mmCIF file of C-alpha atoms in Angstrom:
data_model
loop_
_atom_site.group_PDB
_atom_site.id
_atom_site.type_symbol
_atom_site.label_atom_id
_atom_site.label_comp_id
_atom_site.label_asym_id
_atom_site.label_seq_id
_atom_site.Cartn_x
_atom_site.Cartn_y
_atom_site.Cartn_z
ATOM 1 C CA UNK A 307 -203.375 49.091 28.812
ATOM 2 C CA UNK A 308 -203.007 52.078 30.941
ATOM 3 C CA UNK A 309 -202.488 49.534 33.763
ATOM 4 C CA UNK A 310 -199.636 47.626 31.919
ATOM 5 C CA UNK A 311 -197.763 51.089 30.898
ATOM 6 C CA UNK A 312 -198.284 53.110 33.949
ATOM 7 C CA UNK A 313 -197.219 50.993 37.048
ATOM 8 C CA UNK A 314 -196.414 52.562 40.636
ATOM 9 C CA UNK A 315 -196.183 50.260 43.628
ATOM 10 C CA UNK A 316 -194.364 50.837 47.000
ATOM 11 C CA UNK A 317 -192.961 47.978 49.017
ATOM 12 C CA UNK A 318 -192.119 48.882 52.789
ATOM 13 C CA UNK A 319 -191.175 45.871 54.878
ATOM 14 C CA UNK A 320 -192.186 46.966 58.627
ATOM 15 C CA UNK A 321 -189.235 45.700 60.671
ATOM 16 C CA UNK A 322 -189.276 42.562 58.659
ATOM 17 C CA UNK A 323 -187.358 39.715 60.811
ATOM 18 C CA UNK A 324 -184.396 38.505 59.042
ATOM 19 C CA UNK A 325 -184.950 35.092 59.661
ATOM 20 C CA UNK A 326 -188.083 34.957 57.406
ATOM 21 C CA UNK A 327 -185.477 35.602 54.515
ATOM 22 C CA UNK A 328 -184.707 31.844 54.748
ATOM 23 C CA UNK A 329 -187.837 31.124 52.662
ATOM 24 C CA UNK A 330 -185.589 32.434 49.822
ATOM 25 C CA UNK A 331 -182.076 31.611 50.672
ATOM 26 C CA UNK A 332 -180.114 29.971 53.311
ATOM 27 C CA UNK A 333 -179.120 32.235 56.147
ATOM 28 C CA UNK A 334 -177.284 31.600 59.553
ATOM 29 C CA UNK A 335 -179.294 30.696 62.103
ATOM 30 C CA UNK A 336 -177.444 33.154 64.472
ATOM 31 C CA UNK A 337 -178.296 36.025 62.195
ATOM 32 C CA UNK A 338 -180.960 38.162 63.923
ATOM 33 C CA UNK A 339 -182.356 41.488 63.575
ATOM 34 C CA UNK A 340 -185.199 43.397 61.558
ATOM 35 C CA UNK A 341 -185.222 44.727 58.127
ATOM 36 C CA UNK A 342 -186.901 48.309 57.549
ATOM 37 C CA UNK A 343 -186.873 50.370 54.368
ATOM 38 C CA UNK A 344 -188.787 50.319 51.002
ATOM 39 C CA UNK A 345 -188.545 49.738 47.246
ATOM 40 C CA UNK A 346 -190.700 51.779 44.606
ATOM 41 C CA UNK A 347 -191.518 49.545 41.423
ATOM 42 C CA UNK A 348 -192.622 52.000 38.452
ATOM 43 C CA UNK A 349 -192.485 52.107 34.745
ATOM 44 C CA UNK A 350 -194.587 49.225 33.266
ATOM 45 C CA UNK A 351 -195.060 45.682 33.654
ATOM 46 C CA UNK A 352 -193.042 45.320 30.377
ATOM 47 C CA UNK A 353 -190.204 47.079 31.566
ATOM 48 C CA UNK A 354 -190.311 48.057 35.204
ATOM 49 C CA UNK A 355 -188.125 50.147 37.109
ATOM 50 C CA UNK A 356 -187.138 49.553 40.624
ATOM 51 C CA UNK A 357 -185.284 51.544 43.172
ATOM 52 C CA UNK A 358 -185.147 51.576 46.694
ATOM 53 C CA UNK A 359 -183.053 50.531 49.990
ATOM 54 C CA UNK A 360 -183.245 48.543 53.132
ATOM 55 C CA UNK A 361 -181.229 49.019 56.618
ATOM 56 C CA UNK A 362 -181.287 46.296 59.515
ATOM 57 C CA UNK A 363 -182.461 47.128 62.739
ATOM 58 C CA UNK A 364 -180.530 45.738 65.564
ATOM 59 C CA UNK A 365 -178.655 43.249 63.568
ATOM 60 C CA UNK A 366 -176.689 40.786 65.097
ATOM 61 C CA UNK A 367 -174.451 37.844 63.942
ATOM 62 C CA UNK A 368 -174.138 35.667 67.268
ATOM 63 C CA UNK A 369 -172.518 37.955 69.758
ATOM 64 C CA UNK A 370 -171.265 40.381 66.974
ATOM 65 C CA UNK A 371 -173.291 43.659 66.364
ATOM 66 C CA UNK A 372 -173.792 44.525 62.803
ATOM 67 C CA UNK A 373 -174.337 48.397 62.675
ATOM 68 C CA UNK A 374 -174.504 50.060 60.119
ATOM 69 C CA UNK A 375 -176.095 47.765 57.864
ATOM 70 C CA UNK A 376 -177.667 49.077 54.892
ATOM 71 C CA UNK A 377 -178.104 48.308 51.098
ATOM 72 C CA UNK A 378 -179.617 50.560 48.128
ATOM 73 C CA UNK A 379 -180.354 49.727 44.755
ATOM 74 C CA UNK A 380 -180.758 52.716 42.143
ATOM 75 C CA UNK A 381 -181.507 52.350 38.486
ATOM 76 C CA UNK A 382 -179.386 54.348 35.598
ATOM 77 C CA UNK A 383 -178.296 54.254 32.226
ATOM 78 C CA UNK A 384 -175.779 51.718 32.572
ATOM 79 C CA UNK A 385 -177.575 49.341 34.995
ATOM 80 C CA UNK A 386 -177.990 49.473 38.697
ATOM 81 C CA UNK A 387 -175.957 51.444 41.155
ATOM 82 C CA UNK A 388 -175.470 49.333 44.237
ATOM 83 C CA UNK A 389 -174.253 50.706 47.780
ATOM 84 C CA UNK A 390 -173.890 48.323 50.579
ATOM 85 C CA UNK A 391 -172.497 49.204 53.933
ATOM 86 C CA UNK A 392 -171.921 46.957 57.167
ATOM 87 C CA UNK A 393 -170.079 47.471 60.319
ATOM 88 C CA UNK A 394 -169.032 44.823 62.449
ATOM 89 C CA UNK A 395 -169.000 45.183 66.210
ATOM 90 C CA UNK A 396 -167.890 48.872 66.153
ATOM 91 C CA UNK A 397 -164.497 48.125 64.518
ATOM 92 C CA UNK A 398 -164.574 46.161 61.132
ATOM 93 C CA UNK A 399 -166.261 47.328 58.100
ATOM 94 C CA UNK A 400 -167.175 46.321 54.556
ATOM 95 C CA UNK A 401 -168.545 48.542 52.043
ATOM 96 C CA UNK A 402 -169.245 47.643 48.371
ATOM 97 C CA UNK A 403 -170.338 50.046 45.739
ATOM 98 C CA UNK A 404 -170.510 50.287 41.884
ATOM 99 C CA UNK A 405 -172.615 49.302 39.097
ATOM 100 C CA UNK A 406 -174.339 45.992 37.876
ATOM 101 C CA UNK A 407 -175.213 45.818 34.219
ATOM 102 C CA UNK A 408 -178.568 44.577 34.564
ATOM 103 C CA UNK A 409 -181.746 45.781 33.135
ATOM 104 C CA UNK A 410 -185.140 44.999 34.634
ATOM 105 C CA UNK A 411 -187.359 43.467 31.496
ATOM 106 C CA UNK A 412 -189.981 40.551 31.755
ATOM 107 C CA UNK A 413 -188.538 39.698 28.145
ATOM 108 C CA UNK A 414 -184.908 39.977 29.036
ATOM 109 C CA UNK A 415 -182.356 37.539 27.409
ATOM 110 C CA UNK A 416 -180.508 35.789 30.330
ATOM 111 C CA UNK A 417 -177.564 34.981 28.059
ATOM 112 C CA UNK A 418 -177.353 38.616 26.940
ATOM 113 C CA UNK A 419 -177.416 40.105 30.692
ATOM 114 C CA UNK A 420 -174.567 37.574 31.385
ATOM 115 C CA UNK A 421 -172.472 38.882 28.581
ATOM 116 C CA UNK A 422 -173.125 42.567 28.740
ATOM 117 C CA UNK A 423 -170.364 44.318 29.947
ATOM 118 C CA UNK A 424 -170.097 47.104 32.466
ATOM 119 C CA UNK A 425 -169.869 45.130 35.660
ATOM 120 C CA UNK A 426 -167.982 47.616 38.057
ATOM 121 C CA UNK A 427 -167.978 46.894 41.882
ATOM 122 C CA UNK A 428 -165.284 48.120 44.320
ATOM 123 C CA UNK A 429 -165.189 46.605 47.701
ATOM 124 C CA UNK A 430 -163.150 47.090 50.834
ATOM 125 C CA UNK A 431 -163.621 45.126 53.953
ATOM 126 C CA UNK A 432 -161.384 46.476 56.992
ATOM 127 C CA UNK A 433 -160.911 44.536 60.171
ATOM 128 C CA UNK A 434 -163.662 41.962 59.319
ATOM 129 C CA UNK A 435 -163.904 39.068 61.803
ATOM 130 C CA UNK A 436 -163.328 35.697 60.111
ATOM 131 C CA UNK A 437 -166.384 34.523 62.220
ATOM 132 C CA UNK A 438 -168.634 36.819 59.583
ATOM 133 C CA UNK A 439 -167.284 34.380 56.819
ATOM 134 C CA UNK A 440 -167.383 31.255 58.917
ATOM 135 C CA UNK A 441 -171.154 31.723 59.564
ATOM 136 C CA UNK A 442 -172.087 31.286 55.861
ATOM 137 C CA UNK A 443 -169.536 28.187 55.655
ATOM 138 C CA UNK A 444 -171.295 25.061 57.357
ATOM 139 C CA UNK A 445 -168.075 23.126 57.572
ATOM 140 C CA UNK A 446 -166.148 25.914 59.399
ATOM 141 C CA UNK A 447 -166.728 26.350 63.078
ATOM 142 C CA UNK A 448 -164.936 28.210 66.269
ATOM 143 C CA UNK A 449 -163.463 30.971 63.751
ATOM 144 C CA UNK A 450 -161.418 34.038 64.858
ATOM 145 C CA UNK A 451 -159.029 36.121 63.151
ATOM 146 C CA UNK A 452 -159.194 39.410 61.293
ATOM 147 C CA UNK A 453 -159.444 39.954 57.334
ATOM 148 C CA UNK A 454 -158.417 42.741 55.333
ATOM 149 C CA UNK A 455 -159.965 42.459 51.761
ATOM 150 C CA UNK A 456 -160.210 45.169 48.866
ATOM 151 C CA UNK A 457 -160.215 45.385 45.052
ATOM 152 C CA UNK A 458 -162.456 45.379 42.150
ATOM 153 C CA UNK A 459 -164.543 43.206 39.901
ATOM 154 C CA UNK A 460 -165.101 44.249 36.369
ATOM 155 C CA UNK A 461 -166.232 42.757 33.023
ATOM 156 C CA UNK A 462 -169.600 40.992 32.867
ATOM 157 C CA UNK A 463 -171.770 38.856 35.218
ATOM 158 C CA UNK A 464 -170.909 35.964 33.059
ATOM 159 C CA UNK A 465 -167.161 36.596 33.201
ATOM 160 C CA UNK A 466 -166.104 38.806 35.929
ATOM 161 C CA UNK A 467 -162.443 39.929 36.048
ATOM 162 C CA UNK A 468 -161.322 40.211 39.759
ATOM 163 C CA UNK A 469 -158.631 41.987 41.104
ATOM 164 C CA UNK A 470 -158.394 41.288 44.920
ATOM 165 C CA UNK A 471 -156.090 41.378 47.555
ATOM 166 C CA UNK A 472 -156.702 39.594 50.930
ATOM 167 C CA UNK A 473 -154.629 39.147 54.279
ATOM 168 C CA UNK A 474 -155.832 37.174 57.341
ATOM 169 C CA UNK A 475 -154.096 37.833 60.558
ATOM 170 C CA UNK A 476 -154.249 35.501 63.679
ATOM 171 C CA UNK A 477 -156.761 33.563 62.189
ATOM 172 C CA UNK A 478 -157.990 30.067 63.636
ATOM 173 C CA UNK A 479 -160.735 27.781 62.878
ATOM 174 C CA UNK A 480 -161.817 24.107 62.657
ATOM 175 C CA UNK A 481 -162.963 22.112 59.421
ATOM 176 C CA UNK A 482 -165.521 19.609 60.065
ATOM 177 C CA UNK A 483 -164.250 17.473 56.876
ATOM 178 C CA UNK A 484 -160.740 17.189 58.367
ATOM 179 C CA UNK A 485 -161.394 17.242 62.142
ATOM 180 C CA UNK A 486 -158.484 19.418 62.479
ATOM 181 C CA UNK A 487 -158.045 22.916 64.217
ATOM 182 C CA UNK A 488 -155.989 25.289 62.102
ATOM 183 C CA UNK A 489 -154.373 28.270 64.289
ATOM 184 C CA UNK A 490 -151.770 30.854 63.908
ATOM 185 C CA UNK A 491 -152.963 31.527 60.334
ATOM 186 C CA UNK A 492 -151.266 34.252 58.640
ATOM 187 C CA UNK A 493 -152.484 34.726 54.884
ATOM 188 C CA UNK A 494 -151.496 36.911 52.191
ATOM 189 C CA UNK A 495 -153.061 36.563 48.690
ATOM 190 C CA UNK A 496 -153.912 38.088 45.284
ATOM 191 C CA UNK A 497 -156.674 37.067 42.959
ATOM 192 C CA UNK A 498 -156.819 38.538 39.585
ATOM 193 C CA UNK A 499 -158.270 36.678 36.285
ATOM 194 C CA UNK A 500 -155.602 34.337 35.519
ATOM 195 C CA UNK A 501 -154.707 33.208 38.899
ATOM 196 C CA UNK A 502 -154.825 33.295 42.799
ATOM 197 C CA UNK A 503 -151.494 33.936 44.101
ATOM 198 C CA UNK A 504 -150.721 32.830 47.759
ATOM 199 C CA UNK A 505 -147.921 35.379 48.791
ATOM 200 C CA UNK A 506 -147.463 34.050 52.195
ATOM 201 C CA UNK A 507 -149.133 31.332 54.336
ATOM 202 C CA UNK A 508 -148.112 30.163 57.910
ATOM 203 C CA UNK A 509 -150.382 28.030 60.106
ATOM 204 C CA UNK A 510 -150.105 25.693 62.978
ATOM 205 C CA UNK A 511 -152.521 22.638 63.131
ATOM 206 C CA UNK A 512 -153.274 20.584 66.532
ATOM 207 C CA UNK A 513 -155.796 17.679 66.194
ATOM 208 C CA UNK A 514 -156.115 14.270 67.843
ATOM 209 C CA UNK A 515 -157.141 13.045 64.445
ATOM 210 C CA UNK A 516 -154.631 12.155 61.812
ATOM 211 C CA UNK A 517 -155.113 14.379 58.513
ATOM 212 C CA UNK A 518 -153.115 15.502 56.169
ATOM 213 C CA UNK A 519 -152.167 19.441 55.639
ATOM 214 C CA UNK A 520 -149.754 19.982 52.712
ATOM 215 C CA UNK A 521 -147.805 16.688 53.064
ATOM 216 C CA UNK A 522 -147.557 16.771 56.855
ATOM 217 C CA UNK A 523 -149.870 14.442 59.277
ATOM 218 C CA UNK A 524 -151.624 16.809 61.882
ATOM 219 C CA UNK A 525 -151.559 14.219 64.822
ATOM 220 C CA UNK A 526 -149.042 16.453 66.916
ATOM 221 C CA UNK A 527 -148.582 20.375 66.618
ATOM 222 C CA UNK A 528 -146.926 21.124 62.918
ATOM 223 C CA UNK A 529 -145.796 24.269 61.591
ATOM 224 C CA UNK A 530 -146.757 24.668 57.843
ATOM 225 C CA UNK A 531 -145.257 27.529 55.698
ATOM 226 C CA UNK A 532 -146.087 27.909 52.293
ATOM 227 C CA UNK A 533 -145.433 30.080 49.215
ATOM 228 C CA UNK A 534 -146.689 29.578 45.702
ATOM 229 C CA UNK A 535 -149.049 29.776 42.921
ATOM 230 C CA UNK A 536 -152.038 28.150 41.967
#
């Protein structure tokens, strides 16, 4: 009984290769580096308490250096406080902070967790290379361009309420599904709980394949400009 009510366990990965995480989730093949840090598991088996943090050593995504790259998870009365900070090549950076309303418990009701209000995440990404996003999208290759993104997500895990602003400058990428190269992509958009509003969209397409892009055939260079609401 004491074992069940008095739990104390420290998990310390000693430069665990990032590639080993592919056992739990798909990760890009060109993501390299090692995890260092640790987690403490306390409380009881019935109601465990988890806290800790990780950092990436010698992190790289292709030719892009990931530094700093760290994440922490601290339990609190409203859920877990999270803090994720990643730098890209010494110029771009993404930072996520806030609270996730989850309580660690073996008998937790999944529906209750999803419905629990209190989700409060703030994120900001400045000069994030589009190639970072493309690394997690198998159908997107040869990506270039700079993303700026910022906003909040509130509500619950089951019904999140986003308020996000996004801009893409000098974007370029190829999609396998269309075999079309998109270049000179400039995008301004706002996402909220009601709609994705495209404030500005300009791009140039070039491909030997015939593919429709907003009603135009991209067999030759075509200028595409759009404004609208989805």
